[in-house]
Each structure stands twice: as structure tokens, then as C-alpha cells.
Amino acid sequence: MKFTKLSLVAALAVSAAFAGGDIAPVEPVVETPAIKAEACNSDTTINSKAVAYYYTTDTTPNDIFSKENSQLGTAVTFDVSHKLFDGITANFSAVGYANLLDDEGRGNSGYMENSQTGAFINVANITAKFGDTTLILGRQLLSSPMVGGFDWLLAPGAFEAYTIANNSIENLTLVGTYLRTWRPNNSGNTWVNLNSDKTPGIVDENNYAFGAAYDNKTISGNLWYYNVDSGAAAGNVDYYTQVYVDGGYNFGIAKVEAQYANTDYNTADSSTAYGVKVSGSVANFDLYAAYNRIQDNQTGYVGVDSLYTSSWNTFVSHSWNGEDLDAFKIGASTKFAGLSAELSYADYDNGNETDLILGYDVTDCINVGTVYTNTKPNVSHADDVNALEVFATYKF
């Protein structure tokens, strides 16, 4: 899957969907992105894109290009922003998709977004700006260190939430968000009710986060508190509260970062995770090395984590398998003649992953890319899995 790389200033992306398939890391922002295409009504702006995505793997049977192991999906996304009043905007993102290969007896699991054709509204919110404060009500894209969506295949994951962000202090963003529903990545028009009152021991489920993010280009850091009562809905062992903190210092020749997360589960053992990362540039190459240790239990997250050693297919938060986990990752990236490339290797004790990611901007509106991954699951005696992804995006 595509792991959306987060900057240390992990604010909230709140309106139009990110461009699917772009290789460049997404830098979350609070403001509504600038729109290139303008409708007849000057108060209405429109962004559109079309994407084609081919995915194949050698799971079972061991044939990476067999129809049983291949998917080919296409989608068109329309992002619309309409100014209602000064400072108040309505934002919508509609996605329509079609799979071009049959399911080969696998049912809906053989289709991207879990059906051959379909459509859904991924973003539908009112965004109000009052000075340095922004309020977002409705379906939106969220990006925080341990709760958020990522952009992979045909559309990014999204949330229905109430979010407030403030930038009154220079270089500092304060954020609060209350979550109601969640559309996991690649789930079609399936919205998980995070307030379903089905968790044992909880009468009223509440899922929310408060965060502070700082970045002055030299010093950066995050401090977040999460309350996730619908932990099982996101694949966690129990409902939990979590404190996440990170910090970094840019020395010019290199940047050093550190992170810590404590997940306090209701009945299960609490989890402690921490990590360090060193990155820098040599000639035309960006290099990094990272380490994470996870103790006592898996680290809770919803949608995506931002631990340093997570990879394209592996969120290290859930790689803990009963013993304390030491994870290492190294990577190098470069750009030459319009071609961007990244090669990385991560070791998760009994598992590992190698990723090669290539991207090329044919024009300002056309982007193509490919991803090759070799993943050995963090399970004893498991076979490694090869996968190839090829995609193209046209913005219009």
C-alpha cells in the first residue's frame, strides 16, 4: 500500500483529495489547496483527475502476472470548492470508479474499492476561517502522526469529523478533532461508525485527538493526545488512550529526529514505542537511517502510523508479535532528468521489506509511476511476497 509520508508538522488536510499516485511526499496543510481550474461562477472552483492503477502479486498461485493475482482499476475524482460567504466555503470530492478485470472467483475482494463499479463522496464539509482559526465540519482528509488517511490505489481514506485548528502563534499549529466515521482506504462507500456503542465496557464511545505541531525549519516537533474508544474497528487489540511526541533538529548537514508513543489499552498490556532517525544529503542523494523499538504490545493507530521504520506494505506499529520488536530501516532517494527514485530496506526481526519506487512527471498534468516491493511477513516460516504496482494520473 502507499504509505503517505508525513512531515513533522502533521497538520490537517481538509478539502480536496490528494493527487493519487504522486510520488512526492504529501505535506499536509490547513488551508484549502489552490485550484487551477475555475468555473463560470467565480465563487466556485473545480479540480479533476483521472487515475489508472494496475496491481499484481505472487501470493497464490505463485504467478505475479496471473489474472487471479491482478487488479486494474480506474477512477475519476472531481473536487469542488464553493465560497458561500467571506471565510466560509463548502468543499466536495466525488469519486467514481470502475475495475477493468473480472474477479476470477475471488468475489468483491478481487476488485479495488470492493466492487466492480461504484461511486462515493469522499469529502463533504463546511470550512470556516475566522482570523487565524479554521473550523472544518463534515467529511474531510485528516493527517496526524497516529490517526489519518493515506493515498493509495484509487482514493485516499477519509473521516467524518469536527476539526478546529489555530495558527495564531508563529510556526505553531494547535489542532483538535472529534471523529464520527471513517472510510478506510480501498473500502468503497463503506463508512465505519466510530461511535457505535459496541465496545464492551463503554456506554458512549468517543474518538478524538488534540495536538500541537511546531516547525521553524530548524527545530520541529509534535505533541498529540488520542482517545480511541473504537480501537477494534481500526484493528487494534483494545480501546485506548495514547500520548505521542516527536522532535527534530536540522543541523544543516544532517537532521536528527526522535519519537515516542505510549498506548494505554483498557485491559491489554500497554505499549511503548520509541525511535530515532538521521537523514541528510550527499551529492544528489537523500539518505536516511531509522530505528524503532516496540515493547509489550502493538502500538495503536487508526488508518496510518508515522513511525520512522514503516514501509509501503508494513506499518511497524502492528508488527509486534509477542516479543519486543527492534526495527531498522535505511533508504536513499534521488531525482534525475525528471525521474524520482527511492530505494529502501526495512528489517522487522522475523520479517523484512524492500521497496523500489519510481515516478516521472510526463507533463505538469500527467504523472506515471511504478512500485516494486518484496515483503516477508513478520511470521516464522512465511514466504516472501513480490508485488508490482503501475499507475498513471491525469489532472484536468
PDB file of C-alpha atoms in Angstrom, residues 205-314:
ATOM      1  CA  GLU A 205     -17.768   5.774  22.508  1.00  0.00           C
ATOM      2  CA  ASN A 206     -15.732   8.921  21.857  1.00  0.00           C
ATOM      3  CA  ASN A 207     -12.846   9.232  19.446  1.00  0.00           C
ATOM      4  CA  TYR A 208     -10.881  12.458  19.451  1.00  0.00           C
ATOM      5  CA  ALA A 209      -7.401  13.955  19.270  1.00  0.00           C
ATOM      6  CA  PHE A 210      -5.628  17.103  20.422  1.00  0.00           C
ATOM      7  CA  GLY A 211      -2.295  18.135  19.000  1.00  0.00           C
ATOM      8  CA  ALA A 212       0.358  20.822  18.791  1.00  0.00           C
ATOM      9  CA  ALA A 213       2.857  20.967  15.930  1.00  0.00           C
ATOM     10  CA  TYR A 214       5.847  23.312  15.699  1.00  0.00           C
ATOM     11  CA  ASP A 215       8.334  23.912  12.890  1.00  0.00           C
ATOM     12  CA  ASN A 216      10.688  26.847  12.344  1.00  0.00           C
ATOM     13  CA  LYS A 217      12.754  24.974   9.717  1.00  0.00           C
ATOM     14  CA  THR A 218      15.478  24.234  12.289  1.00  0.00           C
ATOM     15  CA  ILE A 219      13.533  22.896  15.274  1.00  0.00           C
ATOM     16  CA  SER A 220      10.383  20.843  14.771  1.00  0.00           C
ATOM     17  CA  GLY A 221       8.132  18.761  16.967  1.00  0.00           C
ATOM     18  CA  ASN A 222       4.712  17.248  17.654  1.00  0.00           C
ATOM     19  CA  LEU A 223       2.740  16.578  20.823  1.00  0.00           C
ATOM     20  CA  TRP A 224      -0.546  14.657  20.447  1.00  0.00           C
ATOM     21  CA  TYR A 225      -3.110  13.027  22.717  1.00  0.00           C
ATOM     22  CA  TYR A 226      -5.512  10.433  21.282  1.00  0.00           C
ATOM     23  CA  ASN A 227      -8.637   8.882  22.784  1.00  0.00           C
ATOM     24  CA  VAL A 228      -9.755   5.940  20.611  1.00  0.00           C
ATOM     25  CA  ASP A 229     -12.762   4.078  22.021  1.00  0.00           C
ATOM     26  CA  SER A 230     -13.299   2.199  18.743  1.00  0.00           C
ATOM     27  CA  GLY A 231      -9.907   0.543  18.825  1.00  0.00           C
ATOM     28  CA  ALA A 232     -11.044  -2.819  17.487  1.00  0.00           C
ATOM     29  CA  ALA A 233     -12.645  -1.153  14.449  1.00  0.00           C
ATOM     30  CA  ALA A 234      -9.170   0.001  13.422  1.00  0.00           C
ATOM     31  CA  GLY A 235      -7.508  -3.376  14.028  1.00  0.00           C
ATOM     32  CA  ASN A 236      -6.120  -2.625  17.496  1.00  0.00           C
ATOM     33  CA  VAL A 237      -6.262  -5.081  20.419  1.00  0.00           C
ATOM     34  CA  ASP A 238      -8.472  -2.866  22.625  1.00  0.00           C
ATOM     35  CA  TYR A 239      -9.679   0.689  23.018  1.00  0.00           C
ATOM     36  CA  TYR A 240      -7.007   3.057  24.292  1.00  0.00           C
ATOM     37  CA  THR A 241      -5.576   6.461  25.038  1.00  0.00           C
ATOM     38  CA  GLN A 242      -2.230   7.439  23.579  1.00  0.00           C
ATOM     39  CA  VAL A 243       0.436  10.111  24.011  1.00  0.00           C
ATOM     40  CA  TYR A 244       2.665  10.725  21.014  1.00  0.00           C
ATOM     41  CA  VAL A 245       5.631  13.106  20.924  1.00  0.00           C
ATOM     42  CA  ASP A 246       8.443  13.718  18.459  1.00  0.00           C
ATOM     43  CA  GLY A 247      11.125  16.294  17.865  1.00  0.00           C
ATOM     44  CA  GLY A 248      13.836  17.095  15.386  1.00  0.00           C
ATOM     45  CA  TYR A 249      16.807  19.407  14.877  1.00  0.00           C
ATOM     46  CA  ASN A 250      18.217  20.323  11.479  1.00  0.00           C
ATOM     47  CA  PHE A 251      21.978  20.802  11.706  1.00  0.00           C
ATOM     48  CA  GLY A 252      22.242  21.702   8.031  1.00  0.00           C
ATOM     49  CA  ILE A 253      24.453  18.790   7.036  1.00  0.00           C
ATOM     50  CA  ALA A 254      22.061  16.346   8.704  1.00  0.00           C
ATOM     51  CA  LYS A 255      18.740  16.211  10.528  1.00  0.00           C
ATOM     52  CA  VAL A 256      18.262  14.196  13.730  1.00  0.00           C
ATOM     53  CA  GLU A 257      14.776  13.179  14.907  1.00  0.00           C
ATOM     54  CA  ALA A 258      13.335  11.170  17.785  1.00  0.00           C
ATOM     55  CA  GLN A 259       9.818   9.945  18.613  1.00  0.00           C
ATOM     56  CA  TYR A 260       7.921   8.289  21.468  1.00  0.00           C
ATOM     57  CA  ALA A 261       4.436   6.799  21.754  1.00  0.00           C
ATOM     58  CA  ASN A 262       2.727   5.264  24.779  1.00  0.00           C
ATOM     59  CA  THR A 263      -0.519   3.386  24.125  1.00  0.00           C
ATOM     60  CA  ASP A 264      -2.552   2.730  27.272  1.00  0.00           C
ATOM     61  CA  TYR A 265      -5.055  -0.043  26.475  1.00  0.00           C
ATOM     62  CA  ASN A 266      -8.094  -0.673  28.645  1.00  0.00           C
ATOM     63  CA  THR A 267      -7.364  -4.303  29.586  1.00  0.00           C
ATOM     64  CA  ALA A 268      -4.436  -5.372  27.383  1.00  0.00           C
ATOM     65  CA  ASP A 269      -0.826  -4.593  28.280  1.00  0.00           C
ATOM     66  CA  SER A 270       0.195  -1.047  27.456  1.00  0.00           C
ATOM     67  CA  SER A 271       2.627  -0.467  24.598  1.00  0.00           C
ATOM     68  CA  THR A 272       5.742   1.680  24.461  1.00  0.00           C
ATOM     69  CA  ALA A 273       7.345   2.671  21.172  1.00  0.00           C
ATOM     70  CA  TYR A 274      10.273   4.952  20.511  1.00  0.00           C
ATOM     71  CA  GLY A 275      12.582   5.647  17.634  1.00  0.00           C
ATOM     72  CA  VAL A 276      15.363   7.735  16.134  1.00  0.00           C
ATOM     73  CA  LYS A 277      16.105   8.841  12.588  1.00  0.00           C
ATOM     74  CA  VAL A 278      19.100  10.513  10.934  1.00  0.00           C
ATOM     75  CA  SER A 279      18.824  11.959   7.443  1.00  0.00           C
ATOM     76  CA  GLY A 280      20.986  14.055   5.157  1.00  0.00           C
ATOM     77  CA  SER A 281      22.106  14.648   1.587  1.00  0.00           C
ATOM     78  CA  VAL A 282      25.259  13.562  -0.223  1.00  0.00           C
ATOM     79  CA  ALA A 283      25.777  14.818  -3.777  1.00  0.00           C
ATOM     80  CA  ASN A 284      22.368  14.342  -5.403  1.00  0.00           C
ATOM     81  CA  PHE A 285      21.146  11.651  -2.984  1.00  0.00           C
ATOM     82  CA  ASP A 286      18.967  11.989   0.103  1.00  0.00           C
ATOM     83  CA  LEU A 287      19.896   9.313   2.649  1.00  0.00           C
ATOM     84  CA  TYR A 288      18.325   8.207   5.925  1.00  0.00           C
ATOM     85  CA  ALA A 289      18.639   5.553   8.600  1.00  0.00           C
ATOM     86  CA  ALA A 290      15.971   4.856  11.252  1.00  0.00           C
ATOM     87  CA  TYR A 291      15.324   2.640  14.253  1.00  0.00           C
ATOM     88  CA  ASN A 292      12.151   1.810  16.226  1.00  0.00           C
ATOM     89  CA  ARG A 293      11.643  -0.353  19.294  1.00  0.00           C
ATOM     90  CA  ILE A 294       8.154  -1.522  20.281  1.00  0.00           C
ATOM     91  CA  GLN A 295       7.652  -3.098  23.701  1.00  0.00           C
ATOM     92  CA  ASP A 296       4.901  -5.127  25.407  1.00  0.00           C
ATOM     93  CA  ASN A 297       2.163  -4.766  22.762  1.00  0.00           C
ATOM     94  CA  GLN A 298       1.323  -3.336  19.363  1.00  0.00           C
ATOM     95  CA  THR A 299       1.177   0.442  19.066  1.00  0.00           C
ATOM     96  CA  GLY A 300      -2.320   1.782  18.458  1.00  0.00           C
ATOM     97  CA  TYR A 301      -3.155   3.735  15.318  1.00  0.00           C
ATOM     98  CA  VAL A 302      -6.128   4.452  13.050  1.00  0.00           C
ATOM     99  CA  GLY A 303      -5.564   4.401   9.302  1.00  0.00           C
ATOM    100  CA  VAL A 304      -1.846   5.176   9.263  1.00  0.00           C
ATOM    101  CA  ASP A 305       1.124   5.497  11.588  1.00  0.00           C
ATOM    102  CA  SER A 306       4.182   7.729  11.254  1.00  0.00           C
ATOM    103  CA  LEU A 307       6.788   5.565  12.969  1.00  0.00           C
ATOM    104  CA  TYR A 308      10.091   6.000  11.198  1.00  0.00           C
ATOM    105  CA  THR A 309      10.550   2.408  10.028  1.00  0.00           C
ATOM    106  CA  SER A 310       7.100   1.903   8.485  1.00  0.00           C
ATOM    107  CA  SER A 311       7.228   0.993   4.803  1.00  0.00           C
ATOM    108  CA  TRP A 312       4.955   0.739   1.754  1.00  0.00           C
ATOM    109  CA  ASN A 313       3.314  -2.513   2.879  1.00  0.00           C
ATOM    110  CA  THR A 314       4.201  -2.603   6.577  1.00  0.00           C
TER     111      THR A 314
END
